[in-house]
Amino acid sequence: MILGVISDTHVYDRADKVPKKIFQHFSDVDLIIHCGDITSECVLEDLRDISKTVAVRGNMDYLDLPREIVLNIEGFNIGIIHGDIIYPRGNVLMMKYYSLEKNLDALISGHTHIPLIKEIYIEKLNKKILLLNPGSPTVPRVFEKSIMKVEIEDNRINPTLISLK
């Protein structure tokens, strides 16, 4: 299973459109995950033309979307949030606690506009949690424009950050 992960597109409030490179990179994905701050329904319509798409509502969204989604993909519990419920913004410890509370193997979020691939190991529980953030393809902070692909196979979650130079 291949996931295309995107967040913080901010179309029409901060960006004119989603870069066309995204559609090329996501041409082979089985599912697209948008982590919120979509800000225009046309973004979801364009993504749905490529593949099945799920999305959560960001703090800038007016769309009627859930605040969080938990998917079970090939035996992994994968949580999807925008990230504005994590305080302070992007705090790894708070994301770890959220993931433990929800019994997640991976948490995919946005909001910071900064990409993240971080594996946390909790020794007492013999549990790994993968924290993922694709950054932003339109208005990045600190880093360049980016998206992410996540391949799930052979009982492994393999994330790859994709720079949109």
PDB file of C-alpha atoms in Angstrom:
ATOM      1  CA  MET A   1       0.000   0.000   0.000  1.00  0.00           C
ATOM      2  CA  ILE A   2       1.352   3.418  -0.948  1.00  0.00           C
ATOM      3  CA  LEU A   3       0.063   6.571   0.724  1.00  0.00           C
ATOM      4  CA  GLY A   4       0.492  10.079  -0.622  1.00  0.00           C
ATOM      5  CA  VAL A   5       0.637  12.554   2.270  1.00  0.00           C
ATOM      6  CA  ILE A   6       0.107  16.288   1.938  1.00  0.00           C
ATOM      7  CA  SER A   7      -0.775  19.135   4.277  1.00  0.00           C
ATOM      8  CA  ASP A   8      -1.130  22.896   4.521  1.00  0.00           C
ATOM      9  CA  THR A   9      -1.888  23.649   0.881  1.00  0.00           C
ATOM     10  CA  HIS A  10      -3.601  26.965   1.761  1.00  0.00           C
ATOM     11  CA  VAL A  11      -4.969  27.388  -1.759  1.00  0.00           C
ATOM     12  CA  TYR A  12      -6.416  30.841  -2.383  1.00  0.00           C
ATOM     13  CA  ASP A  13      -5.609  32.220   1.051  1.00  0.00           C
ATOM     14  CA  ARG A  14      -1.797  31.962   0.715  1.00  0.00           C
ATOM     15  CA  ALA A  15      -1.180  30.109  -2.568  1.00  0.00           C
ATOM     16  CA  ASP A  16      -2.713  30.240  -6.044  1.00  0.00           C
ATOM     17  CA  LYS A  17      -2.730  26.505  -6.713  1.00  0.00           C
ATOM     18  CA  VAL A  18      -1.289  23.129  -5.805  1.00  0.00           C
ATOM     19  CA  PRO A  19       1.973  22.496  -7.699  1.00  0.00           C
ATOM     20  CA  LYS A  20       1.509  20.138 -10.670  1.00  0.00           C
ATOM     21  CA  LYS A  21       4.488  18.040  -9.523  1.00  0.00           C
ATOM     22  CA  ILE A  22       2.281  16.663  -6.754  1.00  0.00           C
ATOM     23  CA  PHE A  23       0.025  14.971  -9.270  1.00  0.00           C
ATOM     24  CA  GLN A  24       3.034  13.256 -10.876  1.00  0.00           C
ATOM     25  CA  HIS A  25       4.406  12.083  -7.519  1.00  0.00           C
ATOM     26  CA  PHE A  26       1.002  10.796  -6.384  1.00  0.00           C
ATOM     27  CA  SER A  27       0.136   9.033  -9.668  1.00  0.00           C
ATOM     28  CA  ASP A  28       0.895   5.581  -8.177  1.00  0.00           C
ATOM     29  CA  VAL A  29      -0.586   5.960  -4.684  1.00  0.00           C
ATOM     30  CA  ASP A  30      -3.448   3.870  -3.302  1.00  0.00           C
ATOM     31  CA  LEU A  31      -4.663   6.562  -0.904  1.00  0.00           C
ATOM     32  CA  ILE A  32      -4.031  10.290  -0.460  1.00  0.00           C
ATOM     33  CA  ILE A  33      -4.077  11.763   3.040  1.00  0.00           C
ATOM     34  CA  HIS A  34      -4.496  15.519   3.461  1.00  0.00           C
ATOM     35  CA  CYS A  35      -3.713  16.754   6.976  1.00  0.00           C
ATOM     36  CA  GLY A  36      -5.729  19.953   6.791  1.00  0.00           C
ATOM     37  CA  ASP A  37      -5.494  23.647   6.004  1.00  0.00           C
ATOM     38  CA  ILE A  38      -6.835  22.793   2.591  1.00  0.00           C
ATOM     39  CA  THR A  39      -8.780  26.102   2.512  1.00  0.00           C
ATOM     40  CA  SER A  40     -10.402  25.363  -0.868  1.00  0.00           C
ATOM     41  CA  GLU A  41     -12.513  22.376  -1.832  1.00  0.00           C
ATOM     42  CA  CYS A  42     -10.984  22.413  -5.325  1.00  0.00           C
ATOM     43  CA  VAL A  43      -7.808  20.941  -3.789  1.00  0.00           C
ATOM     44  CA  LEU A  44      -9.694  17.867  -2.585  1.00  0.00           C
ATOM     45  CA  GLU A  45     -11.491  17.571  -5.928  1.00  0.00           C
ATOM     46  CA  ASP A  46      -8.156  17.585  -7.782  1.00  0.00           C
ATOM     47  CA  LEU A  47      -6.657  15.018  -5.389  1.00  0.00           C
ATOM     48  CA  ARG A  48      -9.722  12.771  -5.709  1.00  0.00           C
ATOM     49  CA  ASP A  49      -9.142  12.701  -9.474  1.00  0.00           C
ATOM     50  CA  ILE A  50      -5.847  10.923  -8.749  1.00  0.00           C
ATOM     51  CA  SER A  51      -6.826   8.507  -5.982  1.00  0.00           C
ATOM     52  CA  LYS A  52      -9.147   7.899  -3.059  1.00  0.00           C
ATOM     53  CA  THR A  53      -8.576  10.778  -0.622  1.00  0.00           C
ATOM     54  CA  VAL A  54      -9.188  11.275   3.091  1.00  0.00           C
ATOM     55  CA  ALA A  55      -8.753  14.610   4.829  1.00  0.00           C
ATOM     56  CA  VAL A  56      -9.034  16.232   8.229  1.00  0.00           C
ATOM     57  CA  ARG A  57     -10.011  19.809   9.005  1.00  0.00           C
ATOM     58  CA  GLY A  58      -7.288  22.283   9.807  1.00  0.00           C
ATOM     59  CA  ASN A  59      -7.588  25.446  11.849  1.00  0.00           C
ATOM     60  CA  MET A  60      -7.966  27.505   8.638  1.00  0.00           C
ATOM     61  CA  ASP A  61     -10.594  25.254   7.015  1.00  0.00           C
ATOM     62  CA  TYR A  62     -14.281  25.935   6.589  1.00  0.00           C
ATOM     63  CA  LEU A  63     -14.917  22.491   5.095  1.00  0.00           C
ATOM     64  CA  ASP A  64     -17.055  19.961   6.941  1.00  0.00           C
ATOM     65  CA  LEU A  65     -14.310  17.447   7.704  1.00  0.00           C
ATOM     66  CA  PRO A  66     -13.462  15.403  10.790  1.00  0.00           C
ATOM     67  CA  ARG A  67     -10.828  16.732  13.231  1.00  0.00           C
ATOM     68  CA  GLU A  68      -9.169  13.330  13.426  1.00  0.00           C
ATOM     69  CA  ILE A  69      -9.237  10.005  11.610  1.00  0.00           C
ATOM     70  CA  VAL A  70      -7.798   6.652  12.657  1.00  0.00           C
ATOM     71  CA  LEU A  71      -7.204   4.146   9.862  1.00  0.00           C
ATOM     72  CA  ASN A  72      -6.103   0.555  10.212  1.00  0.00           C
ATOM     73  CA  ILE A  73      -3.859  -0.175   7.255  1.00  0.00           C
ATOM     74  CA  GLU A  74      -2.248  -3.592   7.023  1.00  0.00           C
ATOM     75  CA  GLY A  75      -2.466  -4.001  10.804  1.00  0.00           C
ATOM     76  CA  PHE A  76      -1.097  -0.550  11.696  1.00  0.00           C
ATOM     77  CA  ASN A  77      -3.242   2.014  13.529  1.00  0.00           C
ATOM     78  CA  ILE A  78      -2.534   5.295  11.768  1.00  0.00           C
ATOM     79  CA  GLY A  79      -3.861   8.534  13.225  1.00  0.00           C
ATOM     80  CA  ILE A  80      -4.403  11.614  11.087  1.00  0.00           C
ATOM     81  CA  ILE A  81      -4.771  15.092  12.607  1.00  0.00           C
ATOM     82  CA  HIS A  82      -4.019  18.600  11.474  1.00  0.00           C
ATOM     83  CA  GLY A  83      -1.822  19.238  14.487  1.00  0.00           C
ATOM     84  CA  ASP A  84      -3.445  22.316  15.993  1.00  0.00           C
ATOM     85  CA  ILE A  85      -4.636  20.158  18.904  1.00  0.00           C
ATOM     86  CA  ILE A  86      -0.974  19.609  19.850  1.00  0.00           C
ATOM     87  CA  TYR A  87       0.381  22.352  22.087  1.00  0.00           C
ATOM     88  CA  PRO A  88       2.969  23.709  21.902  1.00  0.00           C
ATOM     89  CA  ARG A  89       2.897  23.482  18.099  1.00  0.00           C
ATOM     90  CA  GLY A  90       4.813  20.433  16.845  1.00  0.00           C
ATOM     91  CA  ASN A  91       5.779  19.263  20.339  1.00  0.00           C
ATOM     92  CA  VAL A  92       7.105  15.710  19.954  1.00  0.00           C
ATOM     93  CA  LEU A  93       6.372  14.740  23.572  1.00  0.00           C
ATOM     94  CA  MET A  94       2.724  15.785  23.238  1.00  0.00           C
ATOM     95  CA  MET A  95       2.431  13.894  19.929  1.00  0.00           C
ATOM     96  CA  LYS A  96       3.864  10.834  21.674  1.00  0.00           C
ATOM     97  CA  TYR A  97       1.280  11.091  24.477  1.00  0.00           C
ATOM     98  CA  TYR A  98      -1.534  11.606  21.954  1.00  0.00           C
ATOM     99  CA  SER A  99      -0.368   8.521  20.028  1.00  0.00           C
ATOM    100  CA  LEU A 100      -0.204   6.409  23.191  1.00  0.00           C
ATOM    101  CA  GLU A 101      -3.663   7.554  24.278  1.00  0.00           C
ATOM    102  CA  LYS A 102      -5.114   6.575  20.876  1.00  0.00           C
ATOM    103  CA  ASN A 103      -3.038   3.361  20.607  1.00  0.00           C
ATOM    104  CA  LEU A 104      -1.414   4.510  17.345  1.00  0.00           C
ATOM    105  CA  ASP A 105       1.526   3.020  15.525  1.00  0.00           C
ATOM    106  CA  ALA A 106       1.916   6.196  13.467  1.00  0.00           C
ATOM    107  CA  LEU A 107       0.639   9.754  13.738  1.00  0.00           C
ATOM    108  CA  ILE A 108       0.452  11.846  10.582  1.00  0.00           C
ATOM    109  CA  SER A 109      -0.033  15.573  11.113  1.00  0.00           C
ATOM    110  CA  GLY A 110       0.578  18.973   9.568  1.00  0.00           C
ATOM    111  CA  HIS A 111       0.155  22.508  10.933  1.00  0.00           C
ATOM    112  CA  THR A 112       3.838  23.301  11.456  1.00  0.00           C
ATOM    113  CA  HIS A 113       4.685  23.518   7.715  1.00  0.00           C
ATOM    114  CA  ILE A 114       7.931  21.751   8.697  1.00  0.00           C
ATOM    115  CA  PRO A 115       8.525  18.139   7.608  1.00  0.00           C
ATOM    116  CA  LEU A 116       9.144  15.476  10.209  1.00  0.00           C
ATOM    117  CA  ILE A 117      10.024  11.801  10.183  1.00  0.00           C
ATOM    118  CA  LYS A 118      10.718  10.664  13.721  1.00  0.00           C
ATOM    119  CA  GLU A 119      10.512   7.233  15.293  1.00  0.00           C
ATOM    120  CA  ILE A 120      10.008   7.079  19.043  1.00  0.00           C
ATOM    121  CA  TYR A 121      10.645   3.926  21.025  1.00  0.00           C
ATOM    122  CA  ILE A 122       8.923   3.400  24.377  1.00  0.00           C
ATOM    123  CA  GLU A 123      11.036   0.779  26.102  1.00  0.00           C
ATOM    124  CA  LYS A 124       8.591  -0.030  28.919  1.00  0.00           C
ATOM    125  CA  LEU A 125       5.903  -0.876  26.374  1.00  0.00           C
ATOM    126  CA  ASN A 126       8.254  -2.303  23.742  1.00  0.00           C
ATOM    127  CA  LYS A 127       6.426  -0.046  21.284  1.00  0.00           C
ATOM    128  CA  LYS A 128       7.512   2.138  18.390  1.00  0.00           C
ATOM    129  CA  ILE A 129       5.558   5.180  17.258  1.00  0.00           C
ATOM    130  CA  LEU A 130       6.273   6.914  13.988  1.00  0.00           C
ATOM    131  CA  LEU A 131       5.572  10.664  13.821  1.00  0.00           C
ATOM    132  CA  LEU A 132       5.171  12.045  10.299  1.00  0.00           C
ATOM    133  CA  ASN A 133       4.601  15.519   8.868  1.00  0.00           C
ATOM    134  CA  PRO A 134       4.874  16.169   5.110  1.00  0.00           C
ATOM    135  CA  GLY A 135       5.578  19.892   5.501  1.00  0.00           C
ATOM    136  CA  SER A 136       3.834  22.149   2.980  1.00  0.00           C
ATOM    137  CA  PRO A 137       3.914  22.080  -0.835  1.00  0.00           C
ATOM    138  CA  THR A 138       3.047  25.773  -1.078  1.00  0.00           C
ATOM    139  CA  VAL A 139       4.081  27.767   2.027  1.00  0.00           C
ATOM    140  CA  PRO A 140       6.913  25.990   3.877  1.00  0.00           C
ATOM    141  CA  ARG A 141       8.630  27.254   7.003  1.00  0.00           C
ATOM    142  CA  VAL A 142      12.392  26.843   7.263  1.00  0.00           C
ATOM    143  CA  PHE A 143      12.499  23.932   4.783  1.00  0.00           C
ATOM    144  CA  GLU A 144      11.670  23.806   1.078  1.00  0.00           C
ATOM    145  CA  LYS A 145       8.267  22.852  -0.342  1.00  0.00           C
ATOM    146  CA  SER A 146       7.536  19.183   0.327  1.00  0.00           C
ATOM    147  CA  ILE A 147       5.113  16.261   0.372  1.00  0.00           C
ATOM    148  CA  MET A 148       5.545  12.673   1.530  1.00  0.00           C
ATOM    149  CA  LYS A 149       4.959   9.131   0.351  1.00  0.00           C
ATOM    150  CA  VAL A 150       4.553   6.288   2.804  1.00  0.00           C
ATOM    151  CA  GLU A 151       4.904   2.691   1.725  1.00  0.00           C
ATOM    152  CA  ILE A 152       3.422   0.042   3.975  1.00  0.00           C
ATOM    153  CA  GLU A 153       4.550  -3.497   3.242  1.00  0.00           C
ATOM    154  CA  ASP A 154       6.185  -6.477   4.909  1.00  0.00           C
ATOM    155  CA  ASN A 155       5.009  -5.260   8.337  1.00  0.00           C
ATOM    156  CA  ARG A 156       6.945  -1.979   7.931  1.00  0.00           C
ATOM    157  CA  ILE A 157       6.033   1.672   7.465  1.00  0.00           C
ATOM    158  CA  ASN A 158       8.517   3.373   5.132  1.00  0.00           C
ATOM    159  CA  PRO A 159       8.139   7.161   4.796  1.00  0.00           C
ATOM    160  CA  THR A 160       9.938   9.200   2.139  1.00  0.00           C
ATOM    161  CA  LEU A 161      10.029  12.978   2.109  1.00  0.00           C
ATOM    162  CA  ILE A 162       9.752  14.462  -1.386  1.00  0.00           C
ATOM    163  CA  SER A 163      11.188  17.900  -2.057  1.00  0.00           C
ATOM    164  CA  LEU A 164       9.319  19.983  -4.634  1.00  0.00           C
ATOM    165  CA  LYS A 165      12.213  22.094  -5.910  1.00  0.00           C
TER     166      LYS A 165
END
